[in-house]
CSV table of C-alpha atoms and ligand atoms in Angstrom, one decimal:
chain,number,residue,atom,x,y,z
A,1,UNK,CA,13.9,-14.2,11.8
A,2,UNK,CA,14.1,-10.6,12.9
A,3,UNK,CA,12.0,-9.2,15.7
A,4,UNK,CA,11.7,-5.7,17.9
A,5,UNK,CA,12.2,-5.2,21.1
A,6,UNK,CA,10.5,-1.9,22.5
A,7,UNK,CA,10.6,-0.6,25.7
A,8,UNK,CA,7.3,1.7,25.8
A,9,UNK,CA,6.5,5.0,27.8
A,10,UNK,CA,8.8,7.3,25.9
A,11,UNK,CA,7.1,10.6,24.1
A,12,UNK,CA,8.1,11.2,21.0
A,13,UNK,CA,9.6,14.2,20.5
A,14,UNK,CA,11.5,15.6,17.0
A,15,UNK,CA,11.1,15.6,13.5
A,16,UNK,CA,10.2,12.6,11.3
A,17,UNK,CA,10.6,12.3,7.6
A,18,UNK,CA,8.2,10.6,5.3
A,19,UNK,CA,9.5,8.1,2.7
A,20,UNK,CA,8.3,8.1,-1.1
A,21,UNK,CA,4.6,6.0,-1.3
A,22,UNK,CA,5.1,2.1,-1.5
A,23,UNK,CA,1.6,2.1,-3.1
A,24,UNK,CA,2.8,4.7,-5.5
A,25,UNK,CA,5.7,3.2,-6.4
A,26,UNK,CA,4.4,0.0,-7.2
A,27,UNK,CA,2.3,0.9,-10.2
A,28,UNK,CA,4.8,3.4,-11.2
A,29,UNK,CA,7.5,0.2,-11.5
A,30,UNK,CA,4.6,-1.5,-13.0
A,31,UNK,CA,4.0,1.2,-15.9
A,32,UNK,CA,7.6,1.3,-16.7
A,33,UNK,CA,7.0,-1.9,-18.6
A,34,UNK,CA,4.6,0.4,-21.0
A,35,UNK,CA,7.6,1.6,-22.9
A,36,UNK,CA,10.8,0.6,-24.3
A,37,UNK,CA,12.4,4.1,-23.0
A,38,UNK,CA,14.4,4.6,-20.2
A,39,UNK,CA,12.2,5.7,-16.9
A,40,UNK,CA,14.0,7.1,-13.8
A,41,UNK,CA,11.8,7.0,-10.9
A,42,UNK,CA,12.8,9.0,-7.6
A,43,UNK,CA,11.8,8.7,-4.0
A,44,UNK,CA,11.3,5.2,-4.0
A,45,UNK,CA,11.1,3.9,-0.5
A,46,UNK,CA,13.3,1.1,0.5
A,47,UNK,CA,11.2,-1.6,1.3
A,48,UNK,CA,11.1,-5.4,0.7
A,49,UNK,CA,7.7,-4.8,-1.7
A,50,UNK,CA,10.2,-2.9,-4.2
A,51,UNK,CA,12.5,-5.3,-4.5
A,52,UNK,CA,10.0,-7.9,-5.0
A,53,UNK,CA,9.0,-5.4,-8.1
A,54,UNK,CA,12.5,-5.3,-9.6
A,55,UNK,CA,12.7,-8.8,-9.6
A,56,UNK,CA,9.4,-9.7,-10.8
A,57,UNK,CA,10.4,-6.5,-14.2
A,58,UNK,CA,13.8,-8.4,-14.4
A,59,UNK,CA,12.3,-11.6,-14.7
A,60,UNK,CA,10.4,-9.9,-17.4
A,61,UNK,CA,12.7,-8.9,-19.0
A,62,UNK,CA,13.6,-5.0,-17.9
A,63,UNK,CA,16.5,-3.9,-17.1
A,64,UNK,CA,16.3,-2.4,-13.2
A,65,UNK,CA,19.3,-0.4,-11.7
A,66,UNK,CA,18.9,0.8,-8.5
A,67,UNK,CA,23.0,0.1,-6.8
A,68,UNK,CA,24.7,2.6,-8.8
A,69,UNK,CA,22.1,5.3,-8.3
A,70,UNK,CA,21.5,7.8,-4.9
A,71,UNK,CA,19.2,6.3,-2.8
A,72,UNK,CA,15.4,6.3,-3.9
A,73,UNK,CA,16.5,6.7,-7.5
A,74,UNK,CA,15.0,3.8,-10.0
A,75,UNK,CA,16.3,3.1,-13.9
A,76,UNK,CA,14.1,1.0,-15.6
A,77,UNK,CA,14.3,0.1,-19.2
A,78,UNK,CA,12.1,-2.4,-20.8
A,79,UNK,CA,13.2,-2.3,-24.3
A,80,UNK,CA,12.1,-5.9,-25.1
A,81,UNK,CA,10.0,-8.1,-22.8
A,82,UNK,CA,11.5,-11.1,-22.6
A,83,UNK,CA,9.0,-13.4,-20.9
A,84,UNK,CA,5.5,-11.7,-20.4
A,85,UNK,CA,5.1,-13.5,-16.8
A,86,UNK,CA,4.9,-13.1,-13.3
A,87,UNK,CA,5.6,-16.3,-11.9
A,88,UNK,CA,3.9,-17.7,-8.3
A,89,UNK,CA,7.1,-17.6,-6.3
A,90,UNK,CA,7.4,-13.6,-6.5
A,91,UNK,CA,3.3,-13.5,-6.6
A,92,UNK,CA,3.1,-15.2,-3.7
A,93,UNK,CA,5.1,-12.6,-1.4
A,94,UNK,CA,3.1,-9.6,-3.3
A,95,UNK,CA,0.1,-9.0,-4.3
A,96,UNK,CA,0.2,-5.9,-6.2
A,97,UNK,CA,2.3,-8.2,-8.6
A,98,UNK,CA,-1.0,-8.2,-10.1
A,99,UNK,CA,-0.1,-4.9,-11.1
A,100,UNK,CA,2.2,-6.2,-14.4
A,101,UNK,CA,-1.3,-7.6,-15.8
A,102,UNK,CA,-2.4,-4.3,-17.4
A,103,UNK,CA,0.9,-3.4,-18.5
A,104,UNK,CA,1.9,-6.4,-20.0
A,105,UNK,CA,-1.5,-7.0,-21.9
A,106,UNK,CA,-1.0,-3.4,-23.3
A,107,UNK,CA,2.5,-3.5,-24.3
A,108,UNK,CA,2.9,-7.5,-25.6
A,109,UNK,CA,-0.8,-8.9,-25.7
A,110,UNK,CA,-0.3,-11.4,-23.7
A,111,UNK,CA,0.3,-12.1,-20.0
A,112,UNK,CA,0.5,-15.4,-17.5
A,113,UNK,CA,0.1,-13.6,-13.9
A,114,UNK,CA,0.1,-15.9,-11.1
A,115,UNK,CA,-3.3,-15.6,-9.1
A,116,UNK,CA,-2.3,-13.9,-6.0
A,117,UNK,CA,-4.6,-16.3,-3.8
A,118,UNK,CA,-5.8,-15.6,-0.1
A,119,UNK,CA,-3.9,-13.7,2.4
A,120,UNK,CA,-4.2,-13.2,6.0
A,121,UNK,CA,-6.6,-10.3,5.7
A,122,UNK,CA,-9.3,-11.4,3.4
A,123,UNK,CA,-10.3,-13.3,0.3
A,124,UNK,CA,-9.0,-10.5,-1.9
A,125,UNK,CA,-10.1,-11.6,-5.6
A,126,UNK,CA,-8.9,-10.0,-8.7
A,127,UNK,CA,-12.2,-10.7,-11.1
A,128,UNK,CA,-13.2,-6.7,-11.4
A,129,UNK,CA,-9.3,-6.3,-13.1
A,130,UNK,CA,-10.1,-9.4,-15.0
A,131,UNK,CA,-13.8,-8.5,-16.1
A,132,UNK,CA,-12.7,-5.1,-17.3
A,133,UNK,CA,-9.6,-6.7,-19.4
A,134,UNK,CA,-12.4,-8.8,-21.1
A,135,UNK,CA,-14.3,-6.0,-21.8
A,136,UNK,CA,-11.4,-4.7,-23.3
A,137,UNK,CA,-10.9,-7.6,-25.6
A,138,UNK,CA,-9.0,-10.0,-23.6
A,139,UNK,CA,-9.6,-13.4,-23.5
A,140,UNK,CA,-8.6,-14.7,-19.8
A,141,UNK,CA,-8.6,-18.4,-18.8
A,142,UNK,CA,-7.5,-19.5,-15.2
A,143,UNK,CA,-5.8,-22.5,-15.3
A,144,UNK,CA,-3.2,-24.2,-13.3
A,145,UNK,CA,-3.3,-21.3,-10.5
A,146,UNK,CA,-2.2,-18.7,-13.3
A,147,UNK,CA,-4.2,-16.0,-15.2
A,148,UNK,CA,-3.5,-16.7,-18.9
A,149,UNK,CA,-4.4,-13.6,-20.9
A,150,UNK,CA,-4.4,-12.6,-24.7
A,151,UNK,CA,-5.6,-9.9,-26.9
A,152,UNK,CA,-9.0,-11.8,-28.4
A,153,UNK,CA,-8.0,-12.5,-32.3
A,154,UNK,CA,-5.3,-14.4,-34.2
A,155,UNK,CA,-1.9,-13.8,-33.1
A,156,UNK,CA,-2.0,-12.1,-30.2
A,157,UNK,CA,2.0,-10.5,-29.5
A,158,UNK,CA,1.6,-7.0,-31.1
A,159,UNK,CA,-2.4,-6.8,-31.2
A,160,UNK,CA,-4.0,-3.5,-29.0
A,161,UNK,CA,-6.7,-3.9,-26.3
A,162,UNK,CA,-9.5,-1.8,-27.5
A,163,UNK,CA,-11.3,0.7,-25.4
A,164,UNK,CA,-14.5,0.1,-23.6
A,165,UNK,CA,-17.1,1.4,-20.7
A,166,UNK,CA,-16.3,-0.2,-17.6
A,167,UNK,CA,-18.1,0.6,-14.4
A,168,UNK,CA,-16.3,-1.0,-11.5
A,169,UNK,CA,-19.1,-3.0,-9.1
A,170,UNK,CA,-16.8,-1.9,-6.5
A,171,UNK,CA,-13.9,0.3,-5.9
A,172,UNK,CA,-10.7,-1.1,-6.1
A,173,UNK,CA,-7.4,0.7,-6.1
A,174,UNK,CA,-5.2,-1.6,-8.0
A,175,UNK,CA,-7.8,-2.8,-10.6
A,176,UNK,CA,-7.9,1.2,-11.4
A,177,UNK,CA,-4.5,1.1,-11.9
A,178,UNK,CA,-4.5,-2.0,-13.7
A,179,UNK,CA,-6.7,-0.4,-16.3
A,180,UNK,CA,-5.2,2.7,-16.3
A,181,UNK,CA,-2.1,1.2,-17.7
A,182,UNK,CA,-3.7,-0.9,-20.1
A,183,UNK,CA,-5.9,2.0,-21.6
A,184,UNK,CA,-3.4,4.0,-22.2
A,185,UNK,CA,-2.2,1.9,-24.8
A,186,UNK,CA,-5.3,0.4,-25.9
A,187,UNK,CA,-7.3,1.4,-29.4
A,188,UNK,CA,-9.7,4.0,-28.8
A,189,UNK,CA,-11.4,5.4,-25.8
A,190,UNK,CA,-11.9,3.9,-22.0
A,191,UNK,CA,-14.1,5.4,-19.6
A,192,UNK,CA,-14.0,4.0,-16.2
A,193,UNK,CA,-16.5,4.6,-13.5
A,194,UNK,CA,-16.5,3.7,-9.7
A,195,UNK,CA,-12.8,4.4,-10.2
A,196,UNK,CA,-10.8,4.6,-7.1
A,197,UNK,CA,-10.1,8.2,-6.2
A,198,UNK,CA,-6.8,7.5,-4.0
A,199,UNK,CA,-3.8,10.0,-4.6
A,200,UNK,CA,-1.6,6.8,-5.6
A,201,UNK,CA,-4.0,6.9,-8.9
A,202,UNK,CA,-3.8,10.3,-9.3
A,203,UNK,CA,0.5,10.4,-9.1
A,204,UNK,CA,0.0,6.9,-11.7
A,205,UNK,CA,-2.0,9.4,-14.2
A,206,UNK,CA,0.2,11.9,-13.7
A,207,UNK,CA,3.2,10.1,-14.6
A,208,UNK,CA,1.4,8.4,-17.4
A,209,UNK,CA,0.5,11.8,-18.9
A,210,UNK,CA,4.4,12.6,-18.9
A,211,UNK,CA,4.7,9.3,-21.1
A,212,UNK,CA,2.3,10.4,-23.2
A,213,UNK,CA,-1.0,9.4,-22.1
A,214,UNK,CA,-3.9,10.9,-22.8
A,215,UNK,CA,-6.0,10.7,-19.2
A,216,UNK,CA,-8.3,13.0,-17.5
A,217,UNK,CA,-10.7,12.8,-14.4
A,218,UNK,CA,-7.9,11.2,-11.9
A,219,UNK,CA,-9.1,12.4,-8.6
A,220,UNK,CA,-12.7,11.8,-9.3
A,221,UNK,CA,-14.6,8.8,-9.6
A,222,UNK,CA,-15.1,8.9,-13.5
A,223,UNK,CA,-11.7,8.1,-15.9
A,224,UNK,CA,-11.6,8.8,-19.2
A,225,UNK,CA,-8.8,7.3,-21.2
A,226,UNK,CA,-7.6,7.8,-25.2
A,227,UNK,CA,-5.6,5.3,-26.0
A,228,UNK,CA,-2.0,6.3,-28.2
A,229,UNK,CA,0.0,4.0,-30.0
A,230,UNK,CA,3.1,4.4,-28.1
A,231,UNK,CA,4.4,5.9,-24.6
A,232,UNK,CA,8.1,7.5,-24.0
A,233,UNK,CA,10.1,7.5,-21.3
A,234,UNK,CA,10.1,9.7,-18.2
A,235,UNK,CA,11.4,10.8,-15.0
A,236,UNK,CA,8.6,11.0,-12.4
A,237,UNK,CA,9.2,11.5,-8.1
A,238,UNK,CA,6.5,9.4,-6.1
A,239,UNK,CA,4.5,11.0,-3.6
A,240,UNK,CA,5.3,10.6,0.0
A,241,UNK,CA,3.7,7.9,2.0
A,242,UNK,CA,0.3,9.0,3.3
A,243,UNK,CA,0.1,5.5,5.4
A,244,UNK,CA,3.3,5.9,6.7
A,245,UNK,CA,2.8,9.5,7.6
A,246,UNK,CA,-0.8,8.9,9.3
A,247,UNK,CA,1.3,6.1,11.8
A,248,UNK,CA,3.4,8.9,12.5
A,249,UNK,CA,0.8,11.0,13.6
A,250,UNK,CA,-0.9,8.3,15.5
A,251,UNK,CA,3.0,7.6,17.2
A,252,UNK,CA,3.0,11.2,18.4
A,253,UNK,CA,-1.0,11.1,19.9
A,254,UNK,CA,-0.8,8.0,21.7
A,255,UNK,CA,2.8,9.1,23.1
A,256,UNK,CA,1.7,12.3,24.0
A,257,UNK,CA,4.5,13.7,22.6
A,258,UNK,CA,5.4,16.4,20.5
A,259,UNK,CA,6.2,15.2,16.6
A,260,UNK,CA,6.4,16.9,13.8
A,261,UNK,CA,6.2,15.1,10.5
A,262,UNK,CA,8.3,16.5,7.7
A,263,UNK,CA,7.9,15.5,3.9
A,264,UNK,CA,4.3,14.6,3.5
A,265,UNK,CA,1.4,16.1,2.0
A,266,UNK,CA,-0.7,17.1,4.7
A,267,UNK,CA,-3.7,17.4,2.1
A,268,UNK,CA,-4.0,13.6,1.4
A,269,UNK,CA,-4.1,13.1,5.4
A,270,UNK,CA,-7.9,14.8,6.0
A,271,UNK,CA,-9.8,11.8,7.1
A,272,UNK,CA,-7.0,11.0,9.6
A,273,UNK,CA,-6.4,14.6,10.8
A,274,UNK,CA,-10.1,14.8,11.3
A,275,UNK,CA,-10.5,12.1,12.9
A,276,UNK,CA,-7.4,13.0,15.5
A,277,UNK,CA,-9.4,16.7,16.2
A,278,UNK,CA,-12.2,14.2,17.4
A,279,UNK,CA,-10.2,12.7,19.7
A,280,UNK,CA,-8.9,15.8,20.9
A,281,UNK,CA,-5.6,15.9,20.0
A,282,UNK,CA,-3.8,19.2,19.1
A,283,UNK,CA,-2.6,19.4,15.5
A,284,UNK,CA,-1.0,21.8,13.2
A,285,UNK,CA,-0.6,21.8,9.7
A,286,UNK,CA,2.5,23.9,9.2
A,287,UNK,CA,3.0,24.1,5.9
A,288,UNK,CA,2.2,22.1,2.6
A,289,UNK,CA,4.7,19.5,3.6
A,290,UNK,CA,4.3,19.6,7.3
A,291,UNK,CA,2.3,18.4,10.2
A,292,UNK,CA,3.0,18.9,13.9
A,293,UNK,CA,1.0,16.4,16.7
A,294,UNK,CA,0.9,17.3,20.5
A,295,UNK,CA,0.0,15.2,23.6
A,296,UNK,CA,-3.6,15.5,24.0
A,297,UNK,CA,-5.0,16.9,27.4
A,298,UNK,CA,-7.5,14.2,27.3
A,299,UNK,CA,-7.5,11.8,24.6
A,300,UNK,CA,-11.3,10.9,23.8
A,301,UNK,CA,-12.9,7.8,22.2
A,302,UNK,CA,-14.6,8.0,19.2
A,303,UNK,CA,-16.3,5.7,15.9
A,304,UNK,CA,-14.3,5.2,13.0
A,305,UNK,CA,-15.3,3.5,9.8
A,306,UNK,CA,-12.7,2.2,6.9
A,307,UNK,CA,-13.5,3.8,3.4
A,308,UNK,CA,-12.1,4.1,0.3
A,309,UNK,CA,-10.6,7.5,-0.3
A,310,UNK,CA,-11.1,10.1,0.8
A,311,UNK,CA,-12.6,8.5,3.3
A,312,UNK,CA,-10.1,6.7,6.5
A,313,UNK,CA,-8.1,4.5,5.1
A,314,UNK,CA,-8.5,0.7,6.1
A,315,UNK,CA,-4.3,0.3,6.3
A,316,UNK,CA,-4.8,3.0,8.9
A,317,UNK,CA,-7.1,0.7,11.0
A,318,UNK,CA,-5.0,-0.9,13.2
A,319,UNK,CA,-2.9,1.6,14.3
A,320,UNK,CA,-6.1,4.0,15.4
A,321,UNK,CA,-7.3,0.4,17.3
A,322,UNK,CA,-4.0,1.0,19.2
A,323,UNK,CA,-4.9,4.9,20.1
A,324,UNK,CA,-8.7,3.7,20.8
A,325,UNK,CA,-7.1,1.4,23.5
A,326,UNK,CA,-5.6,5.0,24.9
A,327,UNK,CA,-8.7,6.7,24.6
A,328,UNK,CA,-11.3,7.7,27.6
A,329,UNK,CA,-14.8,5.6,26.8
A,330,UNK,CA,-15.7,3.3,24.0
A,331,UNK,CA,-14.6,3.5,20.2
A,332,UNK,CA,-16.8,1.7,17.8
A,333,UNK,CA,-14.4,0.3,14.6
A,334,UNK,CA,-16.1,-0.8,11.4
A,335,UNK,CA,-13.8,-2.3,8.6
A,336,UNK,CA,-15.7,-2.2,5.2
A,337,UNK,CA,-13.1,-2.9,3.1
A,338,UNK,CA,-11.2,-5.8,3.9
A,339,UNK,CA,-12.8,-9.0,5.7
A,340,UNK,CA,-10.6,-10.7,8.4
A,341,UNK,CA,-8.9,-7.5,9.2
A,342,UNK,CA,-8.5,-7.8,12.8
A,343,UNK,CA,-6.0,-10.2,13.7
A,344,UNK,CA,-4.1,-7.2,15.8
A,345,UNK,CA,-6.8,-7.0,17.8
A,346,UNK,CA,-6.6,-10.6,19.8
A,347,UNK,CA,-2.7,-9.8,20.3
A,348,UNK,CA,-3.5,-6.3,21.6
A,349,UNK,CA,-5.9,-8.0,24.2
A,350,UNK,CA,-3.3,-9.8,25.1
A,351,UNK,CA,-0.9,-6.8,25.7
A,352,UNK,CA,-4.4,-6.0,28.0
A,353,UNK,CA,-6.8,-4.2,25.7
A,354,UNK,CA,-10.3,-4.5,26.3
A,355,UNK,CA,-11.1,-5.2,22.6
A,356,UNK,CA,-14.8,-6.7,21.5
A,357,UNK,CA,-14.5,-8.4,17.5
A,358,UNK,CA,-17.8,-9.4,15.9
A,359,UNK,CA,-18.0,-9.5,12.3
A,360,UNK,CA,-16.6,-6.5,10.9
A,361,UNK,CA,-17.1,-4.5,13.9
A,362,UNK,CA,-14.7,-4.0,16.8
A,363,UNK,CA,-15.7,-2.1,20.4
A,364,UNK,CA,-12.4,-1.0,21.8
A,365,UNK,CA,-13.0,0.3,25.4
A,366,UNK,CA,-10.2,2.9,27.0
A,367,UNK,CA,-8.1,3.4,28.8
A,368,UNK,CA,-6.5,0.4,29.0
A,369,UNK,CA,-3.1,0.1,31.0
A,370,UNK,CA,-1.2,-1.9,28.3
A,371,UNK,CA,1.5,-4.3,29.5
A,372,UNK,CA,4.6,-5.5,27.0
A,373,UNK,CA,4.7,-9.4,26.2
A,374,UNK,CA,5.3,-11.1,22.8
A,375,UNK,CA,3.3,-10.6,20.3
A,376,UNK,CA,2.8,-12.0,16.3
A,377,UNK,CA,2.1,-9.6,13.7
A,378,UNK,CA,-0.2,-11.1,11.0
A,379,UNK,CA,0.1,-8.2,8.3
A,380,UNK,CA,2.0,-5.2,7.3
A,381,UNK,CA,-0.5,-2.5,8.8
A,382,UNK,CA,-1.5,-4.9,11.6
A,383,UNK,CA,2.6,-4.7,12.8
A,384,UNK,CA,2.3,-0.7,12.9
A,385,UNK,CA,-0.5,-0.9,15.0
A,386,UNK,CA,1.1,-3.5,17.3
A,387,UNK,CA,4.0,-0.8,17.4
A,388,UNK,CA,2.0,1.7,17.9
A,389,UNK,CA,0.6,-0.8,21.2
A,390,UNK,CA,4.3,-1.0,22.3
A,391,UNK,CA,5.4,2.1,22.2
A,392,UNK,CA,3.0,3.1,25.3
A,393,UNK,CA,2.9,-0.4,26.8
A,394,UNK,CA,4.6,-0.7,30.0
A,395,UNK,CA,8.0,-2.9,30.1
A,396,UNK,CA,9.0,-4.9,27.0
A,397,UNK,CA,7.2,-5.8,24.1
A,398,UNK,CA,8.5,-8.0,21.8
A,399,UNK,CA,7.3,-7.4,18.0
A,400,UNK,CA,7.6,-11.1,16.0
A,401,UNK,CA,7.6,-11.6,12.5
A,402,UNK,CA,9.0,-8.2,11.2
A,403,UNK,CA,9.4,-9.0,8.3
A,404,UNK,CA,5.3,-7.6,7.8
A,405,UNK,CA,6.6,-4.6,8.4
A,406,UNK,CA,9.8,-4.2,6.6
A,407,UNK,CA,7.6,-4.9,3.3
A,408,UNK,CA,6.2,-1.6,3.6
A,409,UNK,CA,7.8,0.7,6.5
A,410,UNK,CA,11.4,1.9,5.5
A,411,UNK,CA,13.9,2.2,8.3
A,412,UNK,CA,10.9,2.4,10.8
A,413,UNK,CA,13.2,1.6,13.9
A,414,UNK,CA,15.8,3.9,12.7
A,415,UNK,CA,12.9,6.9,12.2
A,416,UNK,CA,11.6,6.0,15.7
A,417,UNK,CA,14.8,5.5,17.3
A,418,UNK,CA,15.3,9.4,16.0
A,419,UNK,CA,12.7,11.0,17.6
A,420,UNK,CA,13.0,9.3,21.0
A,421,UNK,CA,11.2,5.8,21.1
A,422,UNK,CA,13.3,3.2,22.8
A,423,UNK,CA,13.4,0.0,20.4
A,424,UNK,CA,15.8,-2.0,18.5
A,425,UNK,CA,16.0,-4.7,15.9
A,426,UNK,CA,16.7,-8.1,16.9
A,427,UNK,CA,18.4,-10.0,14.2
A,428,UNK,CA,17.3,-13.7,14.5
A,429,UNK,CA,18.2,-16.8,12.5
A,430,UNK,CA,16.1,-17.7,9.3
A,431,UNK,CA,15.7,-16.3,6.1
A,432,UNK,CA,14.2,-12.7,6.3
A,433,UNK,CA,11.9,-13.5,2.9
A,434,UNK,CA,10.9,-16.3,4.6
A,435,UNK,CA,6.8,-15.8,4.1
A,436,UNK,CA,4.0,-18.3,3.3
A,437,UNK,CA,1.5,-17.4,0.5
A,438,UNK,CA,-1.1,-17.4,3.2
A,439,UNK,CA,0.3,-14.4,5.2
A,440,UNK,CA,1.2,-12.5,2.3
A,441,UNK,CA,-0.7,-9.2,2.4
A,442,UNK,CA,-0.5,-5.6,1.6
B,1,UD1,C1,-4.9,-1.4,-2.2
B,1,UD1,C2,-3.6,-1.0,-1.6
B,1,UD1,C3,-3.9,-1.4,-0.1
B,1,UD1,C4,-5.1,-0.9,0.3
B,1,UD1,C5,-6.4,-1.3,-0.2
B,1,UD1,C6,-7.7,-0.8,0.0
B,1,UD1,C7,-1.7,-1.3,-3.2
B,1,UD1,C8,-0.5,-1.7,-3.7
B,1,UD1,N1,-2.3,-1.8,-1.8
B,1,UD1,O1,-4.7,-3.1,-2.7
B,1,UD1,O2,-2.8,-1.1,0.7
B,1,UD1,O3,-5.3,-1.7,1.8
B,1,UD1,O4,-5.9,-0.8,-1.5
B,1,UD1,O5,-7.2,0.5,0.3
B,1,UD1,O6,-2.0,0.0,-3.8
B,1,UD1,N2,-11.9,-6.6,-4.5
B,1,UD1,C9,-13.0,-7.7,-5.0
B,1,UD1,N3,-12.2,-7.8,-6.6
B,1,UD1,C10,-11.8,-7.1,-7.5
B,1,UD1,C11,-10.9,-6.4,-6.4
B,1,UD1,C12,-10.9,-6.2,-5.1
B,1,UD1,O7,-13.6,-8.0,-4.5
B,1,UD1,O8,-11.2,-7.7,-8.4
B,1,UD1,C13,-12.1,-6.1,-3.3
B,1,UD1,C14,-11.3,-6.7,-2.3
B,1,UD1,O9,-11.3,-7.7,-1.6
B,1,UD1,C15,-11.2,-5.6,-1.2
B,1,UD1,C16,-12.0,-4.5,-2.0
B,1,UD1,O10,-12.2,-4.7,-3.2
B,1,UD1,O11,-12.5,-5.9,-0.4
B,1,UD1,C17,-10.6,-3.3,-2.0
B,1,UD1,O12,-9.6,-3.8,-2.7
B,1,UD1,P1,-8.8,-3.1,-3.3
B,1,UD1,O13,-8.6,-1.7,-3.4
B,1,UD1,O14,-8.6,-3.9,-4.6
B,1,UD1,O15,-7.2,-3.6,-3.0
B,1,UD1,P2,-6.3,-3.5,-3.6
B,1,UD1,O16,-6.0,-2.6,-4.7
B,1,UD1,O17,-5.4,-4.9,-3.4
């Protein structure tokens, strides 16, 4: 398995370009199952999760071509679905495989999707996806580790889901996306309340509208979807990755550099930018796609609570913890979205950080002089937090099990090297895809 070797202490300078959003590309690929016509996607990042999604679509019967196309372009054609099944082997490595459930139910009237199961960062059930589909007329049983769903009535194939009034008990991003896709081809109107407002949901709604769907309210917590009988092919460019952009923002701040982050949407980074301002990091929104971050005279501690969009993203929590280790004073971090998402804290402590964790709260006392050592990663975003800690630590930091980071960050080593970081990938023996169900996270 590959590792990263980082020699910390280099301030990052220059311009780094953000790739397309993994969390937008995943539902966009799943949405291609809703039509028999070709769907062309642009700005798809080269990350492992999207390769997994391609394999899943191919298993289901879609033709996915990537190789002959320019980088970042995918052509997906799901003329006929030969198997409405998402098997365990693929689902276990990527929880977002659940995104095939809504489109399969809408298009085929049946679906068999492996239950995603636990992951390193918490239980993360899919009960809300299932109860919403049941309201839309799905009959669902879970047996032998699989969700087996069919549209109520005889001979489900070809039968349509029915529009319904759904109120999510809790905000769920992929749950909202699944219901958006299912409702797009359902009979009648669906109203979804307490829906996720993440930019990735809006991006999916925009793509579905281009395919002929009738959706309004995206970006707010109430979505209205009037089902249509058929959707057609489209061409769509996925939005820039706000988590990758935020990670680079914090990388610039933690190393005290002068970093310009290009190809991003500053508007999607409101909570991160506001938090950076509270810590004293100078930032400039250069234009609609560019932010510049510079060295803070003094990095001040600031409390942070993760929230659904437009709040501070849970996917940026580990990176913020790394920054908090360098800030003067005490920062209390409260994780409200995911249980058990502090696995990186103990690794940062091994590097010399002063952190205490109690339940969903972590208290970070800074500044601490971090020193490099070998650290283990537990999930995708924890890895990003540890990379940031390594960039500021003295000596050598070895980040083990980087397959986690490869799931969601395109060319992170090359991008960081391009702006002056001393980081390299050490290729190790063993299959890079080796990943247990227990560690498969987001
Ligand atoms: C998505 C993102 C992930 C991000 C997360 C929260 C993708 C592919 N992944 O994951 O990067 O960290 O949103 O912003 O877009 N929950 C339930 N029942 C359900 C569904 C969710 O209890 O049926 C709970 C989860 O356990 C979790 C919370 O709701 O505590 C939010 O989860 P959710 O928004 O569904 O996360 P994902 O969509 O899986």
